[in-house]
Amino acid sequence: MTTTRFYNVARHVMALTAEDDIFALLDNCRPFEVVPSEPLISIVIRDKAPLPDVWTEEWRQEEEGDEIACGHVDGYPLFVFRSRGKMAGWLKCDSDYHSATLTLGELPKLAIDNAMMIVYALATAEMNTLLFHASVVCREGKAYMFLGPSGTGKSTHTRLWLRYIEGSRLLNDDNPVVRIENDGRAEVYGSPWSGKTPCYVNEHYPLGSIVRLKQAPYNAIRPMSPVEAYATMASSVSGKRWEKSIADGLHRALNSLTATTRLWQMECLPDEAAAKMTSGTI
């Protein structure tokens, strides 16, 4: 039996339509489920069907055996998900990314999570919404985001906060959402996507600070210039920057965030002193 369920992520509603058994895979989405309401994004999930024989690839990302290829088929955006040689699934979207069809392959959970993240990031890019690659802790009513390339130690640093900085809690460990509110204030939201750490918290907090981490044989922290801050955040935000409307939307949100948020460069060891230095400084 086919069912539609609704999820509210940072005040944007997504509707997923699928066979009932598919929703058993989506424990990460349950904290975000809401009563039926008008969705911004609609994704229909269907069972196996062959990938089109002819399509144009524009871009490809590979990380730790997982692969996402992006392109077009018949004029519509297409995304293909693979992991260690297996076809996870493929996603065909409409031109504004507000509706899409996901065809499942051998790894349905991976395909669904990837599809939801991609469609969400692209559909909301013009709505002052940014899907970050970051780890976030909350403390005393504010959220603190840690950025850096994969393997930098973002999760390690947040774990140090949780251990040594009293009152710290993990909000998200991989894909938090930042919304620029009408008054220019930045708010950080948990999401159903949190990488390898199961942390699916439907809460939000004002953004306190952002720290870019860099491994070093010492601990040192300094403020970033606005140019550094913009470039750092831009490299950590999801989006198709070769599509003008998406690029313009991301640019506006990043400009606003650069103007209102202080960013720091932290060169550090994975130790208690590093966590206390960042906490004491920011």
GROMACS .gro file of C-alpha atoms in nm:
model
  282
    1MET     CA    1   0.000   0.000   0.000
    2THR     CA    2   0.127   0.346  -0.092
    3THR     CA    3   0.143   0.613   0.180
    4THR     CA    4   0.250   0.978   0.194
    5ARG     CA    5   0.425   1.109   0.504
    6PHE     CA    6   0.530   1.465   0.581
    7TYR     CA    7   0.848   1.592   0.747
    8ASN     CA    8   0.926   1.945   0.864
    9VAL     CA    9   1.298   2.028   0.848
   10ALA     CA   10   1.386   2.386   0.948
   11ARG     CA   11   1.028   2.495   0.866
   12HIS     CA   12   1.034   2.350   0.513
   13VAL     CA   13   0.792   2.059   0.466
   14MET     CA   14   0.888   1.754   0.260
   15ALA     CA   15   0.638   1.490   0.146
   16LEU     CA   16   0.753   1.134   0.075
   17THR     CA   17   0.524   0.893  -0.109
   18ALA     CA   18   0.623   0.526  -0.096
   19GLU     CA   19   0.514   0.174  -0.011
   20ASP     CA   20   0.450   0.132   0.361
   21ASP     CA   21   0.754  -0.089   0.422
   22ILE     CA   22   0.991   0.184   0.300
   23PHE     CA   23   0.911   0.402   0.602
   24ALA     CA   24   1.052   0.134   0.832
   25LEU     CA   25   1.393   0.243   0.698
   26LEU     CA   26   1.341   0.604   0.804
   27ASP     CA   27   1.385   0.610   1.181
   28ASN     CA   28   1.602   0.918   1.134
   29CYS     CA   29   1.302   1.108   0.994
   30ARG     CA   30   1.052   1.025   1.270
   31PRO     CA   31   1.140   1.320   1.498
   32PHE     CA   32   1.056   1.551   1.206
   33GLU     CA   33   0.724   1.392   1.104
   34VAL     CA   34   0.423   1.626   1.104
   35VAL     CA   35   0.056   1.607   1.017
   36PRO     CA   36  -0.027   1.641   0.645
   37SER     CA   37   0.035   1.996   0.525
   38GLU     CA   38   0.125   2.178   0.205
   39PRO     CA   39   0.476   2.058   0.114
   40LEU     CA   40   0.751   2.262  -0.043
   41ILE     CA   41   0.913   1.940  -0.170
   42SER     CA   42   0.751   1.614  -0.289
   43ILE     CA   43   0.945   1.294  -0.357
   44VAL     CA   44   0.784   0.980  -0.498
   45ILE     CA   45   0.981   0.663  -0.421
   46ARG     CA   46   0.940   0.367  -0.654
   47ASP     CA   47   1.090   0.021  -0.683
   48LYS     CA   48   1.367  -0.087  -0.916
   49ALA     CA   49   1.369   0.042  -1.275
   50PRO     CA   50   1.663   0.072  -1.514
   51LEU     CA   51   1.868   0.389  -1.530
   52PRO     CA   52   1.817   0.564  -1.866
   53ASP     CA   53   2.068   0.441  -2.123
   54VAL     CA   54   2.153   0.795  -2.239
   55TRP     CA   55   2.211   1.084  -2.000
   56THR     CA   56   2.465   1.366  -1.968
   57GLU     CA   57   2.697   1.375  -1.667
   58GLU     CA   58   2.804   1.719  -1.537
   59TRP     CA   59   2.977   1.646  -1.208
   60ARG     CA   60   3.081   1.357  -0.985
   61GLN     CA   61   3.170   1.328  -0.616
   62GLU     CA   62   3.341   1.029  -0.455
   63GLU     CA   63   3.411   0.983  -0.085
   64GLU     CA   64   3.490   0.669   0.114
   65GLY     CA   65   3.350   0.442  -0.156
   66ASP     CA   66   3.026   0.639  -0.200
   67GLU     CA   67   2.966   0.812  -0.531
   68ILE     CA   68   2.715   1.072  -0.652
   69ALA     CA   69   2.699   1.159  -1.022
   70CYS     CA   70   2.499   1.461  -1.132
   71GLY     CA   71   2.369   1.538  -1.480
   72HIS     CA   72   2.061   1.566  -1.701
   73VAL     CA   73   1.824   1.334  -1.883
   74ASP     CA   74   1.565   1.468  -2.130
   75GLY     CA   75   1.633   1.818  -1.996
   76TYR     CA   76   1.565   1.725  -1.631
   77PRO     CA   77   1.821   1.707  -1.348
   78LEU     CA   78   1.941   1.355  -1.270
   79PHE     CA   79   2.144   1.216  -0.979
   80VAL     CA   80   2.288   0.865  -0.962
   81PHE     CA   81   2.394   0.711  -0.629
   82ARG     CA   82   2.643   0.424  -0.604
   83SER     CA   83   2.837   0.270  -0.317
   84ARG     CA   84   3.134   0.037  -0.360
   85GLY     CA   85   3.019  -0.059  -0.707
   86LYS     CA   86   2.654  -0.114  -0.616
   87MET     CA   87   2.372   0.093  -0.764
   88ALA     CA   88   2.195   0.252  -0.465
   89GLY     CA   89   1.935   0.434  -0.675
   90TRP     CA   90   1.875   0.726  -0.906
   91LEU     CA   91   1.681   1.050  -0.876
   92LYS     CA   92   1.505   1.254  -1.145
   93CYS     CA   93   1.391   1.606  -1.047
   94ASP     CA   94   1.182   1.878  -1.200
   95SER     CA   95   1.360   2.200  -1.298
   96ASP     CA   96   1.301   2.381  -0.965
   97TYR     CA   97   1.370   2.070  -0.752
   98HIS     CA   98   1.034   2.092  -0.575
   99SER     CA   99   0.926   1.750  -0.700
  100ALA     CA  100   1.125   1.441  -0.783
  101THR     CA  101   1.106   1.067  -0.841
  102LEU     CA  102   1.354   0.837  -0.669
  103THR     CA  103   1.407   0.489  -0.815
  104LEU     CA  104   1.555   0.248  -0.563
  105GLY     CA  105   1.839   0.008  -0.634
  106GLU     CA  106   2.036  -0.228  -0.413
  107LEU     CA  107   2.085   0.018  -0.124
  108PRO     CA  108   1.749   0.186  -0.064
  109LYS     CA  109   1.836   0.357   0.266
  110LEU     CA  110   2.143   0.525   0.119
  111ALA     CA  111   1.948   0.634  -0.187
  112ILE     CA  112   1.662   0.784   0.017
  113ASP     CA  113   1.890   0.980   0.250
  114ASN     CA  114   2.097   1.115  -0.041
  115ALA     CA  115   1.787   1.206  -0.241
  116MET     CA  116   1.625   1.390   0.049
  117MET     CA  117   1.939   1.590   0.125
  118ILE     CA  118   2.001   1.686  -0.237
  119VAL     CA  119   1.645   1.791  -0.316
  120TYR     CA  120   1.618   1.977   0.014
  121ALA     CA  121   1.941   2.171  -0.041
  122LEU     CA  122   1.853   2.269  -0.398
  123ALA     CA  123   1.484   2.349  -0.345
  124THR     CA  124   1.559   2.577  -0.049
  125ALA     CA  125   1.871   2.749  -0.184
  126GLU     CA  126   1.674   3.060  -0.281
  127MET     CA  127   1.496   3.072   0.056
  128ASN     CA  128   1.779   3.184   0.287
  129THR     CA  129   1.846   2.823   0.381
  130LEU     CA  130   2.187   2.655   0.385
  131LEU     CA  131   2.258   2.283   0.432
  132PHE     CA  132   2.604   2.271   0.588
  133HIS     CA  133   2.864   1.997   0.613
  134ALA     CA  134   2.946   2.055   0.980
  135SER     CA  135   2.925   1.924   1.334
  136VAL     CA  136   2.723   2.128   1.584
  137VAL     CA  137   2.697   2.147   1.960
  138CYS     CA  138   2.449   2.355   2.155
  139ARG     CA  139   2.522   2.515   2.489
  140GLU     CA  140   2.343   2.777   2.698
  141GLY     CA  141   2.084   2.840   2.427
  142LYS     CA  142   2.322   2.884   2.131
  143ALA     CA  143   2.464   2.661   1.857
  144TYR     CA  144   2.833   2.637   1.771
  145MET     CA  145   2.934   2.493   1.434
  146PHE     CA  146   3.264   2.325   1.347
  147LEU     CA  147   3.367   2.314   0.979
  148GLY     CA  148   3.647   2.149   0.786
  149PRO     CA  149   3.713   1.887   0.517
  150SER     CA  150   3.628   1.524   0.590
  151GLY     CA  151   3.882   1.376   0.827
  152THR     CA  152   3.973   1.709   0.986
  153GLY     CA  153   3.833   1.610   1.323
  154LYS     CA  154   3.497   1.786   1.347
  155SER     CA  155   3.330   1.496   1.524
  156THR     CA  156   3.632   1.448   1.747
  157HIS     CA  157   3.621   1.813   1.854
  158THR     CA  158   3.250   1.806   1.931
  159ARG     CA  159   3.301   1.491   2.139
  160LEU     CA  160   3.567   1.680   2.335
  161TRP     CA  161   3.312   1.954   2.402
  162LEU     CA  162   3.058   1.698   2.517
  163ARG     CA  163   3.314   1.550   2.755
  164TYR     CA  164   3.484   1.860   2.891
  165ILE     CA  165   3.253   2.160   2.838
  166GLU     CA  166   2.971   2.144   3.087
  167GLY     CA  167   2.620   2.183   2.946
  168SER     CA  168   2.715   2.090   2.587
  169ARG     CA  169   2.485   1.871   2.377
  170LEU     CA  170   2.519   1.743   2.022
  171LEU     CA  171   2.266   1.894   1.779
  172ASN     CA  172   2.390   1.734   1.456
  173ASP     CA  173   2.713   1.567   1.348
  174ASP     CA  174   2.717   1.617   0.971
  175ASN     CA  175   2.432   1.809   0.804
  176PRO     CA  176   2.275   2.087   1.011
  177VAL     CA  177   2.056   2.349   0.845
  178VAL     CA  178   2.110   2.723   0.889
  179ARG     CA  179   1.823   2.961   0.813
  180ILE     CA  180   1.862   3.336   0.785
  181GLU     CA  181   1.549   3.472   0.950
  182ASN     CA  182   1.362   3.784   0.836
  183ASP     CA  183   1.540   3.995   1.097
  184GLY     CA  184   1.882   3.876   0.968
  185ARG     CA  185   1.938   3.642   1.263
  186ALA     CA  186   2.091   3.301   1.184
  187GLU     CA  187   1.919   2.997   1.335
  188VAL     CA  188   2.072   2.646   1.337
  189TYR     CA  189   1.838   2.346   1.303
  190GLY     CA  190   1.891   1.978   1.350
  191SER     CA  191   1.810   1.755   1.053
  192PRO     CA  192   1.734   1.389   0.970
  193TRP     CA  193   2.085   1.355   0.826
  194SER     CA  194   2.380   1.325   1.062
  195GLY     CA  195   2.646   1.118   0.888
  196LYS     CA  196   2.772   0.817   1.083
  197THR     CA  197   2.645   0.951   1.416
  198PRO     CA  198   2.276   0.882   1.484
  199CYS     CA  199   2.177   1.227   1.614
  200TYR     CA  200   1.838   1.332   1.476
  201VAL     CA  201   1.730   1.621   1.697
  202ASN     CA  202   1.433   1.834   1.597
  203GLU     CA  203   1.550   2.148   1.779
  204HIS     CA  204   1.694   2.483   1.678
  205TYR     CA  205   1.910   2.752   1.838
  206PRO     CA  206   2.055   3.092   1.745
  207LEU     CA  207   2.399   3.061   1.587
  208GLY     CA  208   2.672   3.157   1.832
  209SER     CA  209   2.992   3.116   1.628
  210ILE     CA  210   3.150   2.908   1.353
  211VAL     CA  211   3.496   2.753   1.383
  212ARG     CA  212   3.701   2.607   1.101
  213LEU     CA  213   3.923   2.329   1.234
  214LYS     CA  214   4.270   2.240   1.111
  215GLN     CA  215   4.489   1.967   1.256
  216ALA     CA  216   4.816   2.092   1.408
  217PRO     CA  217   5.077   1.989   1.670
  218TYR     CA  218   4.961   2.280   1.890
  219ASN     CA  219   4.646   2.474   1.985
  220ALA     CA  220   4.589   2.824   1.849
  221ILE     CA  221   4.280   3.023   1.751
  222ARG     CA  222   4.232   3.348   1.561
  223PRO     CA  223   3.941   3.539   1.403
  224MET     CA  224   3.892   3.515   1.025
  225SER     CA  225   3.866   3.807   0.787
  226PRO     CA  226   3.531   3.848   0.607
  227VAL     CA  227   3.683   3.714   0.283
  228GLU     CA  228   3.821   3.407   0.462
  229ALA     CA  229   3.489   3.357   0.639
  230TYR     CA  230   3.285   3.368   0.318
  231ALA     CA  231   3.519   3.127   0.137
  232THR     CA  232   3.521   2.887   0.432
  233MET     CA  233   3.144   2.873   0.457
  234ALA     CA  234   3.094   2.850   0.080
  235SER     CA  235   3.312   2.539   0.067
  236SER     CA  236   3.098   2.376   0.339
  237VAL     CA  237   2.754   2.441   0.188
  238SER     CA  238   2.566   2.207  -0.047
  239GLY     CA  239   2.440   2.339  -0.382
  240LYS     CA  240   2.477   2.343  -0.761
  241ARG     CA  241   2.675   2.662  -0.805
  242TRP     CA  242   2.671   2.636  -1.184
  243GLU     CA  243   2.296   2.704  -1.183
  244LYS     CA  244   2.249   3.080  -1.154
  245SER     CA  245   1.934   3.090  -0.940
  246ILE     CA  246   2.085   2.848  -0.687
  247ALA     CA  247   2.421   3.026  -0.686
  248ASP     CA  248   2.253   3.364  -0.635
  249GLY     CA  249   2.044   3.231  -0.347
  250LEU     CA  250   2.344   3.076  -0.173
  251HIS     CA  251   2.544   3.396  -0.227
  252ARG     CA  252   2.277   3.612  -0.063
  253ALA     CA  253   2.251   3.383   0.239
  254LEU     CA  254   2.629   3.352   0.276
  255ASN     CA  255   2.673   3.729   0.251
  256SER     CA  256   2.420   3.777   0.529
  257LEU     CA  257   2.586   3.512   0.742
  258THR     CA  258   2.931   3.667   0.687
  259ALA     CA  259   2.800   4.005   0.800
  260THR     CA  260   2.639   3.879   1.121
  261THR     CA  261   2.852   3.586   1.239
  262ARG     CA  262   3.206   3.573   1.368
  263LEU     CA  263   3.421   3.293   1.226
  264TRP     CA  264   3.736   3.153   1.379
  265GLN     CA  265   4.031   2.950   1.252
  266MET     CA  266   4.131   2.685   1.506
  267GLU     CA  267   4.457   2.493   1.463
  268CYS     CA  268   4.448   2.221   1.722
  269LEU     CA  269   4.528   1.889   1.878
  270PRO     CA  270   4.250   1.642   1.964
  271ASP     CA  271   4.270   1.715   2.335
  272GLU     CA  272   4.090   1.872   2.631
  273ALA     CA  273   4.291   2.192   2.604
  274ALA     CA  274   4.170   2.249   2.248
  275ALA     CA  275   3.805   2.220   2.349
  276LYS     CA  276   3.855   2.456   2.641
  277MET     CA  277   4.039   2.705   2.419
  278THR     CA  278   3.760   2.719   2.161
  279SER     CA  279   3.490   2.734   2.428
  280GLY     CA  280   3.668   3.006   2.621
  281THR     CA  281   3.732   3.213   2.309
  282ILE     CA  282   3.405   3.194   2.114
   0.00000   0.00000   0.00000
